[in-house]
Coordinates of C-alpha atoms in Angstrom, one line a residue:
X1 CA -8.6 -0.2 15.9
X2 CA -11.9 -1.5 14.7
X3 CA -12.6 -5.1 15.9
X4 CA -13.9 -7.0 12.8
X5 CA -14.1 -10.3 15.0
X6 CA -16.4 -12.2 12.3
X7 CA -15.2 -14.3 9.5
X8 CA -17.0 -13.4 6.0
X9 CA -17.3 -14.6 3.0
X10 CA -15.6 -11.8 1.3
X11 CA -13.2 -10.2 3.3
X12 CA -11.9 -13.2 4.9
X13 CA -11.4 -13.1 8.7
X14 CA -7.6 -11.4 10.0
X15 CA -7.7 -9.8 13.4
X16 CA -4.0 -9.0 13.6
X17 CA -2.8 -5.6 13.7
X18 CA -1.2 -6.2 10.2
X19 CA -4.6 -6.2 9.1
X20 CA -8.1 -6.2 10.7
X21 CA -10.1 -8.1 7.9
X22 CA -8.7 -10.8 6.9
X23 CA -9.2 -15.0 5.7
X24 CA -9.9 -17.9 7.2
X25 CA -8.0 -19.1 10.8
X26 CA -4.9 -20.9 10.5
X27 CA -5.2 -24.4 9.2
X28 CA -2.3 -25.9 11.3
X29 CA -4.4 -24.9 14.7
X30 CA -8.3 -25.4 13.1
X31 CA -9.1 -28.0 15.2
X32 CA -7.6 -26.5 18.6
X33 CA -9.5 -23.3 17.8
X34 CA -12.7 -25.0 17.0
X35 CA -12.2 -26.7 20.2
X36 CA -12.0 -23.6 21.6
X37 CA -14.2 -21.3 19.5
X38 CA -15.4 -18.5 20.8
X39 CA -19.2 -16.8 19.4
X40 CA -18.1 -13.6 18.3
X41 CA -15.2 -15.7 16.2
X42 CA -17.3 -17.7 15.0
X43 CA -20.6 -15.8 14.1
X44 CA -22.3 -15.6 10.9
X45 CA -23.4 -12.4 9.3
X46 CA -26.4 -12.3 11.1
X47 CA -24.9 -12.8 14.1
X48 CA -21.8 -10.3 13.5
X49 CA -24.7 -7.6 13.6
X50 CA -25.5 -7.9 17.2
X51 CA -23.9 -6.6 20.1
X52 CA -20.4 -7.6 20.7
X53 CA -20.3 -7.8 24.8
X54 CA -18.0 -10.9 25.6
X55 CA -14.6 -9.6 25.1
X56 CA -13.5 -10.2 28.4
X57 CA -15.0 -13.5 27.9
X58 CA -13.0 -14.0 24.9
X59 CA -9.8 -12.6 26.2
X60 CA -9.7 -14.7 28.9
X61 CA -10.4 -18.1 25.9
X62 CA -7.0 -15.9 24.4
X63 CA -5.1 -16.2 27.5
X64 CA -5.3 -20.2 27.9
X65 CA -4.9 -21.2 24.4
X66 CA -1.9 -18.8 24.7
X67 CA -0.6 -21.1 28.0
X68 CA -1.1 -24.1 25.6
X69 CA 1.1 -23.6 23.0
X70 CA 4.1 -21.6 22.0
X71 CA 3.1 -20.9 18.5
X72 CA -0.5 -19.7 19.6
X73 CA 1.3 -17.9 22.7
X74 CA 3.2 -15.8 19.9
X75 CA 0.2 -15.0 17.9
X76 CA -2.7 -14.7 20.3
X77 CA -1.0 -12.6 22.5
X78 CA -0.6 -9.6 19.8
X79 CA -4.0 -10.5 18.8
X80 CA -5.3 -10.0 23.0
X81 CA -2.8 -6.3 22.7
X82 CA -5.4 -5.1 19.6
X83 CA -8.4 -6.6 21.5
X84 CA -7.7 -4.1 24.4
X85 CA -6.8 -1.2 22.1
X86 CA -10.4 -0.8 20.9
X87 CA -11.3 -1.7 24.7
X88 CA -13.7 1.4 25.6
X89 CA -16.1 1.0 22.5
X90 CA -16.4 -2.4 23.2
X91 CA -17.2 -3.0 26.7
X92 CA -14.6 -4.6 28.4
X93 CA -13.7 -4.0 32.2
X94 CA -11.3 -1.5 33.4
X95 CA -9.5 -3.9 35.2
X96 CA -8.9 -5.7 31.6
X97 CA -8.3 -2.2 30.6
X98 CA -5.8 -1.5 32.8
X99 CA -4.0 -4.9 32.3
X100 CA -3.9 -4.4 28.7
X101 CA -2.2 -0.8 28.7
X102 CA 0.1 -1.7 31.5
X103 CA 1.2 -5.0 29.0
X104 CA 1.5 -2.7 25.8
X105 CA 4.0 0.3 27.6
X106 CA 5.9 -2.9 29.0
X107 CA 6.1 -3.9 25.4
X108 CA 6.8 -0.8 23.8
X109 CA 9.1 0.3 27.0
X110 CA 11.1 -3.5 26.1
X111 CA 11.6 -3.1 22.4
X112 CA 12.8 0.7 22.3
X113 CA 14.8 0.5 25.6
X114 CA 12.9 3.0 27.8
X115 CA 12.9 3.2 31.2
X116 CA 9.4 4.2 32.3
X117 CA 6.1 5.6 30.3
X118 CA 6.1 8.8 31.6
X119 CA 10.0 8.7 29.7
X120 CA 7.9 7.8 26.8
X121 CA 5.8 10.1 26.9
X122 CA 8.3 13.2 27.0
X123 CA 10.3 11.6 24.1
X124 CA 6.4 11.8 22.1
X125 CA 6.4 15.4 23.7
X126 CA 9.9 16.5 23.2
X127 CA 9.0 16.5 19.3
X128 CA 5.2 17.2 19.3
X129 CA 4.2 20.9 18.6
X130 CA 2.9 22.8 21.5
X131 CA 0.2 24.9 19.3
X132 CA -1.2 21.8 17.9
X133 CA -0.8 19.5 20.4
X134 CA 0.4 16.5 18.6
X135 CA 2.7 15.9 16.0
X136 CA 2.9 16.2 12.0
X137 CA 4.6 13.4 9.5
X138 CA 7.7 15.6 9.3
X139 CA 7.7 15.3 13.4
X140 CA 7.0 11.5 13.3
X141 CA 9.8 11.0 10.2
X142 CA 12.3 12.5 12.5
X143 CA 11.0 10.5 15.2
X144 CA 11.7 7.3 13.6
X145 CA 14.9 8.1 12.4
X146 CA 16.6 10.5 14.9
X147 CA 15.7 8.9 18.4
X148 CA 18.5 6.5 18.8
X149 CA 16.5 3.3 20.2
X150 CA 13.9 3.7 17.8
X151 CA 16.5 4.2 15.2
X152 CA 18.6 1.4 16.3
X153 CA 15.5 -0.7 16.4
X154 CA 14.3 -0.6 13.3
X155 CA 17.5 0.4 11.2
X156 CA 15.3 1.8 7.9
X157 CA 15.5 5.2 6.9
X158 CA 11.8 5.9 6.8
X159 CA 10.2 8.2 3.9
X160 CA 8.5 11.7 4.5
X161 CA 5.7 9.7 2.6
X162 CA 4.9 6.7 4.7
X163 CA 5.0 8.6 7.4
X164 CA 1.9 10.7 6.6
X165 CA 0.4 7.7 5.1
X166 CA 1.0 5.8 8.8
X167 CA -0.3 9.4 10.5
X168 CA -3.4 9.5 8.2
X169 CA -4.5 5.7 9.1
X170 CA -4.9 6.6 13.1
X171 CA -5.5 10.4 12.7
X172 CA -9.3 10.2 13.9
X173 CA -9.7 13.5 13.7
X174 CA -8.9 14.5 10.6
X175 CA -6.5 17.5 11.2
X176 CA -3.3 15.5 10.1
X177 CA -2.3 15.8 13.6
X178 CA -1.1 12.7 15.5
X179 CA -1.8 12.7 19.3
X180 CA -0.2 10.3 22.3
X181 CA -2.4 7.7 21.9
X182 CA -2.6 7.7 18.0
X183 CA 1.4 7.3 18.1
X184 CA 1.4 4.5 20.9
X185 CA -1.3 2.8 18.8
X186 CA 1.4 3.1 15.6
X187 CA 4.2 1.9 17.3
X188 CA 2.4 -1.3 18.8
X189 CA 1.4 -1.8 14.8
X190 CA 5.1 -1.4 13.8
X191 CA 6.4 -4.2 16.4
X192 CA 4.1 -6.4 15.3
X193 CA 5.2 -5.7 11.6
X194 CA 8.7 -5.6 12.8
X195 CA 8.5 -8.6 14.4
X196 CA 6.4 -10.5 11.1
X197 CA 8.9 -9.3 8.7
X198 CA 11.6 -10.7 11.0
X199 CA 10.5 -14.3 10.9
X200 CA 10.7 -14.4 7.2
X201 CA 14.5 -12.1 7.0
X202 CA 16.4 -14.8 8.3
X203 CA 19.6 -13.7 7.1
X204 CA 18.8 -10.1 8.3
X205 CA 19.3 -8.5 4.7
X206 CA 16.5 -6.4 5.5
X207 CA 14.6 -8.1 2.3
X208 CA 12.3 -11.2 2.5
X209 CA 11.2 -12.9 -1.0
X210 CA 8.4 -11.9 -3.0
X211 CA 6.6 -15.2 -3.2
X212 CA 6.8 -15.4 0.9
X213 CA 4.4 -12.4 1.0
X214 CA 1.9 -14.3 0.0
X215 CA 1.8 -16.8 2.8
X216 CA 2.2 -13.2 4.9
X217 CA -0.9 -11.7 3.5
X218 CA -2.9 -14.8 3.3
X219 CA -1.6 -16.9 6.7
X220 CA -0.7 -14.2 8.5
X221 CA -3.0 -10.8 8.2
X222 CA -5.3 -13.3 7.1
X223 CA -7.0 -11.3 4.0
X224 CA -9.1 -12.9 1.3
X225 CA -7.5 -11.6 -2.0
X226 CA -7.9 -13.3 -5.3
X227 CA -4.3 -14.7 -7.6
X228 CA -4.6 -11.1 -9.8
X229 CA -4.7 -8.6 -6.5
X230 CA -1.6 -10.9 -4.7
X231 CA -0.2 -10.4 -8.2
X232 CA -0.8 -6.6 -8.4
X233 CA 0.2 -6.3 -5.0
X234 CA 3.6 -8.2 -5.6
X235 CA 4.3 -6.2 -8.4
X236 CA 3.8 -3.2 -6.8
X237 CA 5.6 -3.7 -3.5
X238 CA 8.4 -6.1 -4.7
X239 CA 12.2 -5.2 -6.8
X240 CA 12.6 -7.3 -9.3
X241 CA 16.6 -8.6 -9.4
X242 CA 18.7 -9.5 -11.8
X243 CA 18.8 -12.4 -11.1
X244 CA 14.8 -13.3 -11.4
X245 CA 14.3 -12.7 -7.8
X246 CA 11.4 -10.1 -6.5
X247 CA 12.3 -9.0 -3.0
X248 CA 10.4 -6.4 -0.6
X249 CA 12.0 -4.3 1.8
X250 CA 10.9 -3.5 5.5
X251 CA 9.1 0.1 4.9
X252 CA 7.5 -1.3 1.4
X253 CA 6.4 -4.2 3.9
X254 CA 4.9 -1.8 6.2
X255 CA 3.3 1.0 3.3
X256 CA 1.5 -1.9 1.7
X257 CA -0.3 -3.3 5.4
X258 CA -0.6 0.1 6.0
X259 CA -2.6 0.8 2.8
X260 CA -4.0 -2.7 2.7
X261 CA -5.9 -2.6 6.2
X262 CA -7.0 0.9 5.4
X263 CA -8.4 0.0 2.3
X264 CA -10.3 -3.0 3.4
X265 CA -11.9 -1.6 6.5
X266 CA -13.1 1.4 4.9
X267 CA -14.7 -0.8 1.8
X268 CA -16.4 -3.1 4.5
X269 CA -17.9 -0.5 6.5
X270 CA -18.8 0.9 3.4
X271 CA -20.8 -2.3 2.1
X272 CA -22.4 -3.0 5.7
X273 CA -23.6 0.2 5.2
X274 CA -25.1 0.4 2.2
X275 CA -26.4 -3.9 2.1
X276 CA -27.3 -3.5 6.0
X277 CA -24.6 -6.6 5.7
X278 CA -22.2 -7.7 4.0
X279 CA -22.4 -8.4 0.3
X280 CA -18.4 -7.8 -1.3
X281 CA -19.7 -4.9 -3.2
X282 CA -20.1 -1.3 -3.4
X283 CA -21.5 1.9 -4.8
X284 CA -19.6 5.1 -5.1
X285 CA -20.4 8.0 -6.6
X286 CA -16.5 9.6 -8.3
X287 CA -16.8 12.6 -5.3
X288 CA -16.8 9.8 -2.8
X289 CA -14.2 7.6 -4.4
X290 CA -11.7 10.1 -4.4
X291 CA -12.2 11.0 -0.5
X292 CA -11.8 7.5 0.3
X293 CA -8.9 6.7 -1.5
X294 CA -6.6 10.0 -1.4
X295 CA -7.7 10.5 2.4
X296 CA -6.0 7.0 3.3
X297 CA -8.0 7.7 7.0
X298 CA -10.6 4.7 7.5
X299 CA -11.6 6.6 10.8
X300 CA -12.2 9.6 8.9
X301 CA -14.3 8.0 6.6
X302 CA -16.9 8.0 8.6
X303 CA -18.4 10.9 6.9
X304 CA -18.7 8.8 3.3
X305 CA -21.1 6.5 5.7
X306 CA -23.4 9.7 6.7
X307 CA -23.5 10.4 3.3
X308 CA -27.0 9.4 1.2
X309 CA -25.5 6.1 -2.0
X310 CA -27.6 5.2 -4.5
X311 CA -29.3 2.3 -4.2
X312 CA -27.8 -0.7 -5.4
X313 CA -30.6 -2.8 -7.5
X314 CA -27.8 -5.3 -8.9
X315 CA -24.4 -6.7 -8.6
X316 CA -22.5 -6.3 -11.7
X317 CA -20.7 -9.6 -12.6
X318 CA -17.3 -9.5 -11.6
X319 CA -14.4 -8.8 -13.4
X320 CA -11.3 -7.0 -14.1
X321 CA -10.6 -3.7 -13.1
X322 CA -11.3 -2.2 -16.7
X323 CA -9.7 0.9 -16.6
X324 CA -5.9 -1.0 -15.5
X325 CA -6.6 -3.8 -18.6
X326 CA -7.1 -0.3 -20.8
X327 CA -4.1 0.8 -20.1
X328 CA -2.2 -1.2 -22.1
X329 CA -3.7 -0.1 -25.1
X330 CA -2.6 3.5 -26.9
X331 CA -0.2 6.3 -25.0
X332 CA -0.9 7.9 -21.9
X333 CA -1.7 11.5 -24.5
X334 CA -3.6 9.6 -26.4
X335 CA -6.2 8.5 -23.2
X336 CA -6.0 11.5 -22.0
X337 CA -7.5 12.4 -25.6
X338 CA -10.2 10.9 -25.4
X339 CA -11.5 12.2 -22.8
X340 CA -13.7 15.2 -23.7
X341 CA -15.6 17.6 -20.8
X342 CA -18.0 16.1 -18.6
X343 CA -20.3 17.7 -15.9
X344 CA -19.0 14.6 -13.5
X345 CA -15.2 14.8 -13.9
X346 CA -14.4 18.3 -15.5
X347 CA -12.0 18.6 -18.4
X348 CA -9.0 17.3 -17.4
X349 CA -8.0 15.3 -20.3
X350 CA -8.3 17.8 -23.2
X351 CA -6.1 20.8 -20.7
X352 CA -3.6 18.0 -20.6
X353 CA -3.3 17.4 -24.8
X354 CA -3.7 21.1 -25.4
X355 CA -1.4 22.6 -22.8
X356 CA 1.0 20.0 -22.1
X357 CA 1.8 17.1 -24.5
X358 CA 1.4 20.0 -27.3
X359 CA 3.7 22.4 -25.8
X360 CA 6.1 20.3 -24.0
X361 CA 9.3 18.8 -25.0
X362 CA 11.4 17.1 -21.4
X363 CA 14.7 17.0 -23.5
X364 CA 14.5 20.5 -24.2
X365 CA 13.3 21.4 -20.7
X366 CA 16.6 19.4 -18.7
X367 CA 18.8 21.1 -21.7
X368 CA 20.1 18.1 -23.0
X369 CA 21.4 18.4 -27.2
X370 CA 18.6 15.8 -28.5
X371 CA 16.2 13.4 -28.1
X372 CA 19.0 10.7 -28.4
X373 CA 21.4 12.0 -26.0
X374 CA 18.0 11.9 -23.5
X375 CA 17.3 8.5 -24.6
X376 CA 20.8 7.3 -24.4
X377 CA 20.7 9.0 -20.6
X378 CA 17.8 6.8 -20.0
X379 CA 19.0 3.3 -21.5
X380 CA 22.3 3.6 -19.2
X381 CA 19.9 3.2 -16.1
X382 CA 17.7 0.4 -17.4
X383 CA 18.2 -2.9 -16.9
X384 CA 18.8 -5.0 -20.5
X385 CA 17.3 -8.0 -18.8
X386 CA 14.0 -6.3 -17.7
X387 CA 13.9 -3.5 -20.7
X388 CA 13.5 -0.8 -18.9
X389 CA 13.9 1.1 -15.3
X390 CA 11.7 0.1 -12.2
X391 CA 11.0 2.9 -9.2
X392 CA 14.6 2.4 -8.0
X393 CA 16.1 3.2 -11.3
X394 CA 13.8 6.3 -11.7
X395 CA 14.7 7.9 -8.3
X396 CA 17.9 7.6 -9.3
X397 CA 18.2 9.5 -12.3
X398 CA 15.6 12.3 -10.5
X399 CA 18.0 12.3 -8.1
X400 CA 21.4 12.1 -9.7
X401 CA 21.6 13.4 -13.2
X402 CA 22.9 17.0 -12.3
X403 CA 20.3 18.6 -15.5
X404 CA 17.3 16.7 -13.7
X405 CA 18.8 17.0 -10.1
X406 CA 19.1 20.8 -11.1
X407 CA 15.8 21.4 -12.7
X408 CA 13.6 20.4 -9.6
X409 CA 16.5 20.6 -6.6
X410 CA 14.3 18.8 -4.4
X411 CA 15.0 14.6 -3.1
X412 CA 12.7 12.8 -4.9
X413 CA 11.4 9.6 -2.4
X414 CA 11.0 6.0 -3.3
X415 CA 7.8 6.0 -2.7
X416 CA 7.0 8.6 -5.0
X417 CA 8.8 6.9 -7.5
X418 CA 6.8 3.8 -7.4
X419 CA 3.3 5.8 -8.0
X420 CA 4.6 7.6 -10.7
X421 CA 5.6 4.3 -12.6
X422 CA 2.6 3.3 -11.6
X423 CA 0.6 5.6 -12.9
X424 CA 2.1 5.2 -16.4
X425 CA 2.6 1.7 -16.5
X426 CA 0.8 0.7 -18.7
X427 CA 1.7 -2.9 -19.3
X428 CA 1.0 -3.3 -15.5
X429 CA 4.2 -5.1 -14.9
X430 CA 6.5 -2.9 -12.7
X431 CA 8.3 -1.5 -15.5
X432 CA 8.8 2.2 -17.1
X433 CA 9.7 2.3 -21.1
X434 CA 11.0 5.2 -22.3
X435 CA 8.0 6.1 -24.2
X436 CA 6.3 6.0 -20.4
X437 CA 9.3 7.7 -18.8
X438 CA 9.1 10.9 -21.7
X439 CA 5.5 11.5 -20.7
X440 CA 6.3 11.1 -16.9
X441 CA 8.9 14.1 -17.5
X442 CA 6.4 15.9 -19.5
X443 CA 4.1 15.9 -17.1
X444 CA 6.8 16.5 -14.3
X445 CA 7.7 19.2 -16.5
X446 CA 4.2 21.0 -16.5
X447 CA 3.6 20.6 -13.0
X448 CA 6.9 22.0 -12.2
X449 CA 5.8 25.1 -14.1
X450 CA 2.5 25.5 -12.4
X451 CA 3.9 25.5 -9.3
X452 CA 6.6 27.8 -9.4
X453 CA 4.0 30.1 -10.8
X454 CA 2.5 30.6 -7.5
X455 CA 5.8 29.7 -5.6
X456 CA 6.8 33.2 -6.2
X457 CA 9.8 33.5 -3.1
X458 CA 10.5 30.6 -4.3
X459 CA 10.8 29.0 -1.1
X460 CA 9.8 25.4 -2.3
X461 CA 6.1 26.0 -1.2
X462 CA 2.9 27.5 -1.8
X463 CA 0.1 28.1 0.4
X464 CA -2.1 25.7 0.5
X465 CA -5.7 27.9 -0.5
X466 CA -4.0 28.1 -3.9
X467 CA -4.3 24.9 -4.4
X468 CA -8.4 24.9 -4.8
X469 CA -7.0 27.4 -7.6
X470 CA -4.8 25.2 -9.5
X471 CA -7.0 22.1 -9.4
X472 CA -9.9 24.0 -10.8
X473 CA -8.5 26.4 -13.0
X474 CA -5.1 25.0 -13.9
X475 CA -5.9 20.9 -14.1
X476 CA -9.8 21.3 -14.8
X477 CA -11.4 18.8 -12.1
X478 CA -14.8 19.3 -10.9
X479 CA -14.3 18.6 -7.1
X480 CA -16.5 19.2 -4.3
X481 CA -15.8 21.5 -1.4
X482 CA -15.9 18.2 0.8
X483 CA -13.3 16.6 -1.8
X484 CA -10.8 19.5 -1.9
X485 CA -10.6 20.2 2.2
X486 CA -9.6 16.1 2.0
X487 CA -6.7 17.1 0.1
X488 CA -5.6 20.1 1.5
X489 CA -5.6 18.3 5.1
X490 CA -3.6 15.1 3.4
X491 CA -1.0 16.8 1.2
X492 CA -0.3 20.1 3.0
X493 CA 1.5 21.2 6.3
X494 CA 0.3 23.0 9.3
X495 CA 2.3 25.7 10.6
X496 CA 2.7 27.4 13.7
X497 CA 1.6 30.9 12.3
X498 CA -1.6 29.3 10.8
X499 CA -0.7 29.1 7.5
X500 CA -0.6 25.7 5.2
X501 CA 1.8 25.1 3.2
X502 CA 2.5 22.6 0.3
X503 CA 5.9 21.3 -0.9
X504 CA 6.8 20.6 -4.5
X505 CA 6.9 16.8 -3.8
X506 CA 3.4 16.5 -2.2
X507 CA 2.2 18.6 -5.0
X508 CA 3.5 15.9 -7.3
X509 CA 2.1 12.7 -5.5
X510 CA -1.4 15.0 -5.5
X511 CA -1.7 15.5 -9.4
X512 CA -0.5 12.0 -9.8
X513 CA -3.0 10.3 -7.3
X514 CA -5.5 12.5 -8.5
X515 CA -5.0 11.8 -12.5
X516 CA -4.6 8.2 -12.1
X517 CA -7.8 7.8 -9.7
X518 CA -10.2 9.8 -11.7
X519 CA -8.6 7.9 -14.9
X520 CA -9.7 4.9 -13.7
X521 CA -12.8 6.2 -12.0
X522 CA -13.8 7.3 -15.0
X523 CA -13.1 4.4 -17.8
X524 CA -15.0 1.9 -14.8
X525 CA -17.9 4.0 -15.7
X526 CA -17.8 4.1 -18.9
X527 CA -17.7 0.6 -18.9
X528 CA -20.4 -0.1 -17.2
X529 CA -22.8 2.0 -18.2
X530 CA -22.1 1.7 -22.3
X531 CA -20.1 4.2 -22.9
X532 CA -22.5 6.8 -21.0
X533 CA -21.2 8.6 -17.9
X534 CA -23.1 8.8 -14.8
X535 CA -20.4 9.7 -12.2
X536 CA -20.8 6.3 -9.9
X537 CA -19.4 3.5 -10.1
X538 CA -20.0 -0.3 -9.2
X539 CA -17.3 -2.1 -7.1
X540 CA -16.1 -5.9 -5.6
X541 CA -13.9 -5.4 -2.8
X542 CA -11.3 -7.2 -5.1
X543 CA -11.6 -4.6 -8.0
X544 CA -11.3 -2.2 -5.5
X545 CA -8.4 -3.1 -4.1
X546 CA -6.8 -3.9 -7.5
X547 CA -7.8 0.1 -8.3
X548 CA -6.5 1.6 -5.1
X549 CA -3.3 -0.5 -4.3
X550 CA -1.6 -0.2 -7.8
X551 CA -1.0 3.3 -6.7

């Protein structure tokens, strides 16, 4: 993990594994730690660009406020396990080296009941794929739910999809292949999330209250978001009850720090890279965007930072994500409308109103008798209170109805769910109306159809080098060769014959991702530059994150 040791202005301060960039320290312990500051904690910008070289320094100021007081003993001492993790590329000793790994595998070897390391190891290896030397997010899903102690531990059935969004935040290579370390790293993370989430669950219902993930985010991680992103964020990660409570499970708890950290770290190093500091701000032209945000690898990034940005002669005034406050106006068809070709982002939106809304008609498609009997289907899972279905309600009927359930014959995820509402939620608060639900299953519909046109065996897959082909023949984008290998390494599967393959599902959260991002991309620069297109895009770190964490 990267050590983002300053506090700033913008990003705030965190050093916890939750979250490396984060807010201000903890008010209940400001004067003990300004009693003990250290310099690299307490730097300014200037100073956060020279060379950190004290950590040993600095780890040893950990260990004796950690001797002090139990609360900072809990705390510091995950904060001195992170410190050590990023040990080689920042100078400590090998004797702290040493110390530090030896107190991580007795950690890791405590929580999941292991004997030994080198047991550890062949559990890692008993799974991992000799050809690729590592293992894949279907290896690390079964991981998490198959191996009894880990199993037992956390007692979540984790997604298919937050498990290659956990492998994609520590795959530093970019092959969507996790190695030893990478998973060790991972399962420190998820201990210390385990172990967060735990303090607020108090009755162990595996749910903690919407309004407490606020004090998480901000008290805890130790980010600096403003009242709209917590908002967005709440919404997006949170169930809304019946009876007016908003509570968030254990694996949305870990998909949103996940996403969160990633996010952040790859926005900062983005802004110290273009500002040769830190300004809150950032320039990205719509190729670069959508490598950063449907890579969801901040380590991987780094070839965004090689990459020549125009210069930035001004910061725009800050406001709103435009393209989300749009969204409330007119139907999903009728944006997509509006959108005629462009040399930046292809022709997207007029293949979507010619060959899909057009042509298209979902109750037809699941063969129900009318449009009433589909509605009447869809009313009997909404909720009267709320006035329509949230992402649990919706990957129920995927899953259940037997025309739906029959039509796709695939086990639609949670997590899928949620960025599909998402994407047509237009209202931005958490709920699907039926007039959003009949163009989700129109566009479900459509994408179904493409791909069982190259699914031929129909096996449930296609190979992954057709997918340059549907994206740029089928859907219309104008991608680069750099932006299409990001997708093919994110949303496809590495076989043992050399072949990559793409399941239906993955297929879906790609043209999802991929419609939504360019959507927004593309009304942000509209908006900015009157109208005109330009292909870039001005960006605060809090419109960015209100962008990229509705999703």
């Amino acid at each position: 993990f990267p050590l983002l040791l300053q506090s700033s202005n913008f990003f705030g301060f965190g050093i916890g594994p939750g979250g490396q960039a984060g807010q201000q320290p903890f008010d209940r312990h400001a004067a003990e730690r300004q009693k003990h500051a250290s310099p690299l904690a307490a730097g300014s910008v200037t100073e956060a660009r020279q060379p950190i070289v004290q950590v040993s320094q600095l780890a040893a100021q950990l260990r004796l406020l950690a001797s002090r007081e139990a609360e900072l003993a809990r705390r510091f001492g995950q904060l001195f396990l992170v410190f050590v993790a990023a040990a080689g590329v920042r100078g400590i000793g090998e004797a702290e080296q040493a110390a530090a790994a030896e107190a991580q595998a007795a950690r890791r070897l405590r929580s999941f009941q292991f004997n030994s390391e080198d047991e550890f190891i062949g559990m890692f290896q008993h799974y991992a794929s000799q050809s690729l030397g590592g293992i894949q997010a279907e290896e690390l899903c079964r991981i998490l739910n198959e191996h009894p102690s880990i199993r037992n531990y956390y007692r979540v059935t984790w997604s298919l999809e937050l498990c290659k969004i956990m492998l994609a935040m520590l795959d530093r290579s970019r092959d969507g292949v996790m190695q030893y370390a990478e998973f060790r790293e991972l399962l420190t993370c998820l201990l210390y999330w385990h172990r967060t989430f735990q303090e607020y669950d108090r009755d162990r219902s595996g749910f903690i209250e919407a309004n407490e993930l606020h004090n998480i985010i901000s008290s805890r991680f130790l980010y600096r978001l403003s009242a709209k992103s917590m908002t967005m964020l709440l919404k997006r990660y949170s169930k809304a009850m019946d009876d007016g409570r908003c509570l968030v499970a254990f694996d949305d708890f870990v998909t949103l720090s996940v996403r969160l950290r990633t996010y952040t770290e790859a926005f900062r190093a983005r802004d110290r890279m273009q500002h040769n500091g830190e300004t809150g701000t950032c320039q990205f032209s719509y190729d670069d965007f959508l490598q950063c945000t449907m890579s969801l690898c901040e380590r991987g990034l780094a070839i965004l930072y090689n990459a020549s940005a125009p210069e930035v002669t001004e910061i725009m005034k800050k406001f709103l994500f435009h393209a989300l406050a749009s969204q409330a106006h007119g139907s999903y068809k009728q944006r997509m409308g509006s959108y005629q070709n462009s040399q930046y982002y292809g022709s997207y939106g007029q293949h979507m109103v010619q060959n899909v809304y057009s042509r298209i008609n979902p109750w037809q498609s699941f063969q129900f008798r009318s449009e009433n009997e589909f509605m009447s289907m869809f009313h009997h899972y909404s909720s009267p209170s709320l006035g329509g279905i949230q992402a649990h309600e919706l990957c129920r009927i995927l899953n259940e109805h037997p025309s739906i359930r029959n039509y796709y014959r695939i086990t639609w995820s949670l997590e899928l769910c949620r960025v599909m509402l998402a994407m047509m939620d237009r209202s931005r608060d958490g709920i699907m109306q039926y007039d959003e639900f009949s163009e989700l299953l129109t566009c479900l519909v459509y994408w179904h159809r493409t791909f069982q046109d190259f699914d031929r065996n129909r096996s449930g897959y296609i190979e992954a080098h057709e997918l340059h082909n549907i994206i740029t023949n089928h859907f219309h984008y104008m991608l680069s060769p750099q932006a299409m290998t990001v997708l093919l390494k994110r949303y496809s599967r590495a076989m043992n014959d050399g072949r990559c393959l793409l399941a239906f599902d993955d297929f879906v959260n790609l043209s999802v991702r991929l419609r939504a991002y360019t959507e927004s991309f593309r009304a942000r620069d509209q908006y900015q530059h009157n109208g005109s297109e330009t292909g870039t895009c001005q960006f605060t770190y809090d419109d960015f994150l209100q962008c990229t964490m509705s999703l």
